[in-house]
PDB file of C-alpha atoms in Angstrom:
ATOM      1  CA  UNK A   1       0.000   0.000   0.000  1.00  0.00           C
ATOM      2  CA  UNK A   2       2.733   2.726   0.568  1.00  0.00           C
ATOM      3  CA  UNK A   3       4.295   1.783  -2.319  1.00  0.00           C
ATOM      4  CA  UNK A   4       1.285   3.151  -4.380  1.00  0.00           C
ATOM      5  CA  UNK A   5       1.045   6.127  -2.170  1.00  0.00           C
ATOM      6  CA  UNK A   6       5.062   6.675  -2.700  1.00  0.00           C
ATOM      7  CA  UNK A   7       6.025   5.224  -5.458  1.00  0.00           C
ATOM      8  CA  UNK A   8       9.515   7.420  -4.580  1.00  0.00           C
ATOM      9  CA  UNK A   9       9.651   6.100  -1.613  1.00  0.00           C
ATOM     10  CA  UNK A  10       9.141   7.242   2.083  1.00  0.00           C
ATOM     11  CA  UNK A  11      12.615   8.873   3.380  1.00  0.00           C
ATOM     12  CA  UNK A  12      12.416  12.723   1.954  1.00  0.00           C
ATOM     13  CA  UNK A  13       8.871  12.601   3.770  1.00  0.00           C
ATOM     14  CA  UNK A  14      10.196  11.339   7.140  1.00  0.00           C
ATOM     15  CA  UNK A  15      13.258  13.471   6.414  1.00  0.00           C
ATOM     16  CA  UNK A  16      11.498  17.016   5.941  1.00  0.00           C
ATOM     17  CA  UNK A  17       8.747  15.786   8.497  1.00  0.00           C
ATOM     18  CA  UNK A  18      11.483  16.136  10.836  1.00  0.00           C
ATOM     19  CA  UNK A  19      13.163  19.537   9.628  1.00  0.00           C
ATOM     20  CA  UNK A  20      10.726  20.943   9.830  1.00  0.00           C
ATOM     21  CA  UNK A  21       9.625  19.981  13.205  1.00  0.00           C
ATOM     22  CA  UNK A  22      13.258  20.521  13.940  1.00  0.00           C
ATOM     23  CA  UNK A  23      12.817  24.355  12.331  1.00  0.00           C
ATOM     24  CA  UNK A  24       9.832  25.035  13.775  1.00  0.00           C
ATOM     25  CA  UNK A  25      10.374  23.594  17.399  1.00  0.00           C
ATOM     26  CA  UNK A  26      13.909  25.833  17.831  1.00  0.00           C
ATOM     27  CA  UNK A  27      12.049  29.122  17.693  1.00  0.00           C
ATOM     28  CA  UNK A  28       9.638  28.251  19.784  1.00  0.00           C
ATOM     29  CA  UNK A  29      12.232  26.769  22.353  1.00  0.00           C
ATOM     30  CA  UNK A  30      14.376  29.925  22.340  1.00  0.00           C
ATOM     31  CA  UNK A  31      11.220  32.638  22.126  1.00  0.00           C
ATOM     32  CA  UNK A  32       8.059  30.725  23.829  1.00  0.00           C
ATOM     33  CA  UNK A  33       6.299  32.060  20.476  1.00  0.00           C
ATOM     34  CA  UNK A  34       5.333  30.353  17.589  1.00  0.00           C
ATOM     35  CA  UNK A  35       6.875  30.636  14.386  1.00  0.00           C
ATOM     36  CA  UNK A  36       3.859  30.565  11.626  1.00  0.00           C
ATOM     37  CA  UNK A  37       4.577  32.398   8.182  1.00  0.00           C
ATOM     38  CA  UNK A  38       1.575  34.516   8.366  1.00  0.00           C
ATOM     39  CA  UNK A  39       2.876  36.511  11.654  1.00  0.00           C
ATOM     40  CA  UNK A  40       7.022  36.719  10.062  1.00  0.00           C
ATOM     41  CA  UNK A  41       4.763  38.389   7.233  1.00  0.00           C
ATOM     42  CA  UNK A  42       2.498  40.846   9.176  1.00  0.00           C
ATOM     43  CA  UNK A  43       5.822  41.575  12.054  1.00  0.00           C
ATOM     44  CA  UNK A  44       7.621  42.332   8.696  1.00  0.00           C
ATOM     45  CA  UNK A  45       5.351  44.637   7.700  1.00  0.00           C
ATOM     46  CA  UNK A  46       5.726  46.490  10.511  1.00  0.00           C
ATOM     47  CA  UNK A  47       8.652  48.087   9.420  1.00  0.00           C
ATOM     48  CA  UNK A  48       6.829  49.944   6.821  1.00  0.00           C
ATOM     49  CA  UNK A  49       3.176  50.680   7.811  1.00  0.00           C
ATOM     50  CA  UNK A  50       2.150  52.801  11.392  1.00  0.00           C
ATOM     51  CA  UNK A  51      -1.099  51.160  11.349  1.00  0.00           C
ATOM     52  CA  UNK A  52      -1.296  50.527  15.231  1.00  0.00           C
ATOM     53  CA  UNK A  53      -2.407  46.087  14.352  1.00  0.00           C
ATOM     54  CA  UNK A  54       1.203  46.443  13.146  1.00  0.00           C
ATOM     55  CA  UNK A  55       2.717  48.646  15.544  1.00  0.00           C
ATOM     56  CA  UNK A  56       1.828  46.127  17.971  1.00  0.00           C
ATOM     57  CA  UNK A  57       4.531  45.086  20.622  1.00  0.00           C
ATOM     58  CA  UNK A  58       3.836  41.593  19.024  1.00  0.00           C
ATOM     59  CA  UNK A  59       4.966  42.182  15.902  1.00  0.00           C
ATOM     60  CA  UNK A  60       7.462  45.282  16.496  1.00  0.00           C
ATOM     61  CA  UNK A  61       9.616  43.163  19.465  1.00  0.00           C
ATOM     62  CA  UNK A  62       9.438  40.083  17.215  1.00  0.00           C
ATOM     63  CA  UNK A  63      10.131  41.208  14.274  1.00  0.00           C
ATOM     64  CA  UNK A  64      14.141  40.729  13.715  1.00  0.00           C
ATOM     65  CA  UNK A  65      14.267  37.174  14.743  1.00  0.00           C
ATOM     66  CA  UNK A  66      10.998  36.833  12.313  1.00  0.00           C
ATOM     67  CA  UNK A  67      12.699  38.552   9.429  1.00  0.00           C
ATOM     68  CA  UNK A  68      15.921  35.961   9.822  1.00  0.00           C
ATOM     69  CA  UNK A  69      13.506  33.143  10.135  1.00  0.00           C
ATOM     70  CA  UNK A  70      11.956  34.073   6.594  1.00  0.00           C
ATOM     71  CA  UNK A  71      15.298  35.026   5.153  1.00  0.00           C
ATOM     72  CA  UNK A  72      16.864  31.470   6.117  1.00  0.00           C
ATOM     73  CA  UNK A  73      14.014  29.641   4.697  1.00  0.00           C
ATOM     74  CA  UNK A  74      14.509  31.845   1.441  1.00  0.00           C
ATOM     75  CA  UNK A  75      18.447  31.112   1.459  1.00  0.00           C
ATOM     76  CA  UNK A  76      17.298  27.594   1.907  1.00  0.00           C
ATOM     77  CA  UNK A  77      15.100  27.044  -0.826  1.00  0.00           C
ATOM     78  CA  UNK A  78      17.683  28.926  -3.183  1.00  0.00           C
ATOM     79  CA  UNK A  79      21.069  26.421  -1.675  1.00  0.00           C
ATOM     80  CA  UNK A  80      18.489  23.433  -2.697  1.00  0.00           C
ATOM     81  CA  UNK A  81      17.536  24.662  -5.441  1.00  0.00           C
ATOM     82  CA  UNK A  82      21.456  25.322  -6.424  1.00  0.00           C
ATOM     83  CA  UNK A  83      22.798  22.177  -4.929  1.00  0.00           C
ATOM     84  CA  UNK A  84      19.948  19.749  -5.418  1.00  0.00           C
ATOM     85  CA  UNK A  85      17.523  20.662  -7.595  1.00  0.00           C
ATOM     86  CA  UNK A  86      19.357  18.879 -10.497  1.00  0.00           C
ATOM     87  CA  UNK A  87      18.595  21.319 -12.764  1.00  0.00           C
ATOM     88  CA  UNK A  88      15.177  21.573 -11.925  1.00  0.00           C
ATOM     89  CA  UNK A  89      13.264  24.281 -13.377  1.00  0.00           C
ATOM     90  CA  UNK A  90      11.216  25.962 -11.172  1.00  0.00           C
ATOM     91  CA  UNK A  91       8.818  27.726 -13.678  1.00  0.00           C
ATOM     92  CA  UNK A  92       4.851  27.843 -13.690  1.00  0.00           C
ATOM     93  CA  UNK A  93       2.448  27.542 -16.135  1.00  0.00           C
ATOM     94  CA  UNK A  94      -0.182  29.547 -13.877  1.00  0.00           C
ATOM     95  CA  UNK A  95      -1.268  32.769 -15.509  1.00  0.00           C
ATOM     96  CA  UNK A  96       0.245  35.930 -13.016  1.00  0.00           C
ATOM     97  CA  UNK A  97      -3.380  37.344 -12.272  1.00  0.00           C
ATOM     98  CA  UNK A  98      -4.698  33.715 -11.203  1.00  0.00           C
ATOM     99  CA  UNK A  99      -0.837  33.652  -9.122  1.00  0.00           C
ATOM    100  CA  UNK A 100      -2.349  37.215  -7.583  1.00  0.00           C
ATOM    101  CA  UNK A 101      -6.122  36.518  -6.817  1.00  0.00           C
ATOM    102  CA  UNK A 102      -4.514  33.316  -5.228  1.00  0.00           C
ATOM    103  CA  UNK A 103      -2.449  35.247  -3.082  1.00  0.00           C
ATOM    104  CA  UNK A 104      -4.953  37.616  -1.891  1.00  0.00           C
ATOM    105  CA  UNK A 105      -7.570  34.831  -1.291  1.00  0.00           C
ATOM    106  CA  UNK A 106      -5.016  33.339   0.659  1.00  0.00           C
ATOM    107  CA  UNK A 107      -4.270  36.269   2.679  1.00  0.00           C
ATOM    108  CA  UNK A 108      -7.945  37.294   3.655  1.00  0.00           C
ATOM    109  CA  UNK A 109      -8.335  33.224   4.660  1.00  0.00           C
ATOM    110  CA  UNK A 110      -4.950  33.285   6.770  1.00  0.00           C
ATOM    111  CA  UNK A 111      -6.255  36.573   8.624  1.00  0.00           C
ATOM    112  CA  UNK A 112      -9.893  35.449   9.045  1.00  0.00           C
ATOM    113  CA  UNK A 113      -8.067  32.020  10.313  1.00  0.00           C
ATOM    114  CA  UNK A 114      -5.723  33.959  12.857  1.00  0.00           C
ATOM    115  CA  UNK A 115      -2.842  32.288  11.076  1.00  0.00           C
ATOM    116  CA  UNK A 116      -1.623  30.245   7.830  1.00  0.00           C
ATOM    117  CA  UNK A 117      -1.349  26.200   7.277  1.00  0.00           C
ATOM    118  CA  UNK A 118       1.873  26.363   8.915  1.00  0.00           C
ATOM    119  CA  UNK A 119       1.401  28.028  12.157  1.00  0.00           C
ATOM    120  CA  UNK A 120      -2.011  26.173  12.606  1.00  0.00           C
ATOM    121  CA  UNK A 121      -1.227  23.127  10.814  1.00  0.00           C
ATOM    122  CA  UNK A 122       2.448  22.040  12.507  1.00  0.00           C
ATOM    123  CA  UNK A 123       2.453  24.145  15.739  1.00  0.00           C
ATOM    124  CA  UNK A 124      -1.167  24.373  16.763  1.00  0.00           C
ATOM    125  CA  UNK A 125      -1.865  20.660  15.405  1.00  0.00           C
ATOM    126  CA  UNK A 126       1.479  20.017  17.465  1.00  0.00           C
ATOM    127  CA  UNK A 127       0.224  21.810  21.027  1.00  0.00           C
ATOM    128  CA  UNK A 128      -2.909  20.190  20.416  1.00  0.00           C
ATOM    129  CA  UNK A 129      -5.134  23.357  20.180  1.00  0.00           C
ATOM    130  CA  UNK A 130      -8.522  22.423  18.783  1.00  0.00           C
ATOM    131  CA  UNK A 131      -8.901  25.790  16.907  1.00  0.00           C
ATOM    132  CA  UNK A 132      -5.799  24.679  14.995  1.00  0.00           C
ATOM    133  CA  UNK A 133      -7.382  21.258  13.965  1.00  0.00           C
ATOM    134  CA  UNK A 134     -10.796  22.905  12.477  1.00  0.00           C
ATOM    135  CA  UNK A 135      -9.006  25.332  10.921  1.00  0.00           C
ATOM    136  CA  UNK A 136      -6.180  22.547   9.243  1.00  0.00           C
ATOM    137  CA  UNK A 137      -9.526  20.384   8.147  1.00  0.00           C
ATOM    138  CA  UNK A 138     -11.001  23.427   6.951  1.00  0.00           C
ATOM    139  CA  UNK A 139      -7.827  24.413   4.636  1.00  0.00           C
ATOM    140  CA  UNK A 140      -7.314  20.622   3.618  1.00  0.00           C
ATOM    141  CA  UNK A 141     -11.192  20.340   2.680  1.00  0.00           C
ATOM    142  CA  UNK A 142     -11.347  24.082   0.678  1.00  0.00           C
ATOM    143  CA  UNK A 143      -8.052  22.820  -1.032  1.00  0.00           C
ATOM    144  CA  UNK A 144      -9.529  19.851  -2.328  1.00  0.00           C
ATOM    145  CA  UNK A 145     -12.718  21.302  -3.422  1.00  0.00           C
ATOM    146  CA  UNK A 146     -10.974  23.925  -5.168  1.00  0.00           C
ATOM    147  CA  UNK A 147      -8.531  21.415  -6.873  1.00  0.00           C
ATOM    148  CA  UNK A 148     -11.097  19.066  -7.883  1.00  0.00           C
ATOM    149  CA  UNK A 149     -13.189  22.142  -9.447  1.00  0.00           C
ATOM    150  CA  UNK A 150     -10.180  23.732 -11.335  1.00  0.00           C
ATOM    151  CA  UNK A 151      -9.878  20.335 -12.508  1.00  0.00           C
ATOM    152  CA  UNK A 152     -13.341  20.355 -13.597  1.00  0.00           C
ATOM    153  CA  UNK A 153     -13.681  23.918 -15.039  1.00  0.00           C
ATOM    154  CA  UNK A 154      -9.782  24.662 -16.727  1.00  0.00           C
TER     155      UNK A 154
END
């Protein structure tokens, strides 16, 4: 049975299963906070706009560790995709204006969430928070009913 689920095999699941536990556990370790994409966005943003939701002493005394968070995971994805993406090329097909309506879907969802498939999905699934399981089963179930309609439609 797994070996019709991964026909590639099981390892560079189990393997970034447990970077990225390892990634998200050490930042909340050192800082008691959580370390969810959605807030290293908004705390970066804070840098720019004087609205007072991000002037908040949440975002404004984490934002440097936030901002090196994001920058290491962009470094990372750029030394993969230089080392080990074997000449991969990492192109899309996807019109820009579908790539932007995406995006802002994405961030109205995350903010009427209170947080993005990552911070709900690894840490709140993690600390067992049930807010974080409705709103993982609610991303999982819109993301299949919007992949099997684009299926459908385009």
């Amino acid at each position: 049975m797994l070996e019709t689920l991964f026909p590639n095999g099981t390892e560079q699941y189990i393997i970034g299963g447990l970077l990225v536990g390892i990634g998200i556990a050490i930042p909340f370790i050192f800082t008691g906070l959580i370390a969810g994409a959605s807030t290293v966005f908004t705390s970066t943003w804070s840098y720019v706009l004087r609205g007072s939701f991000f002037q908040s002493d949440t975002f404004v005394d984490t934002r440097h560790w936030r901002l090196a968070l994001i920058a290491g995971l962009a470094t990372g994805g750029f030394i993969y995709a230089a080392t080990l993406g074997y000449g991969t090329d990492f192109e899309t097909t996807i019109e820009p204006w579908r790539l932007l309506a995406g995006g802002i879907i994405i961030g109205i969802g995350t903010r009427m969430s209170g947080g993005c498939a990552s911070g709900h999905g690894v840490c709140g699934n993690a600390s067992l928070e049930k807010v974080s399981l409705v709103a993982t089963l609610t991303f999982l179930g819109v993301a299949i009913l919007t992949a099997q309609l684009t299926q459908q439609l385009f």
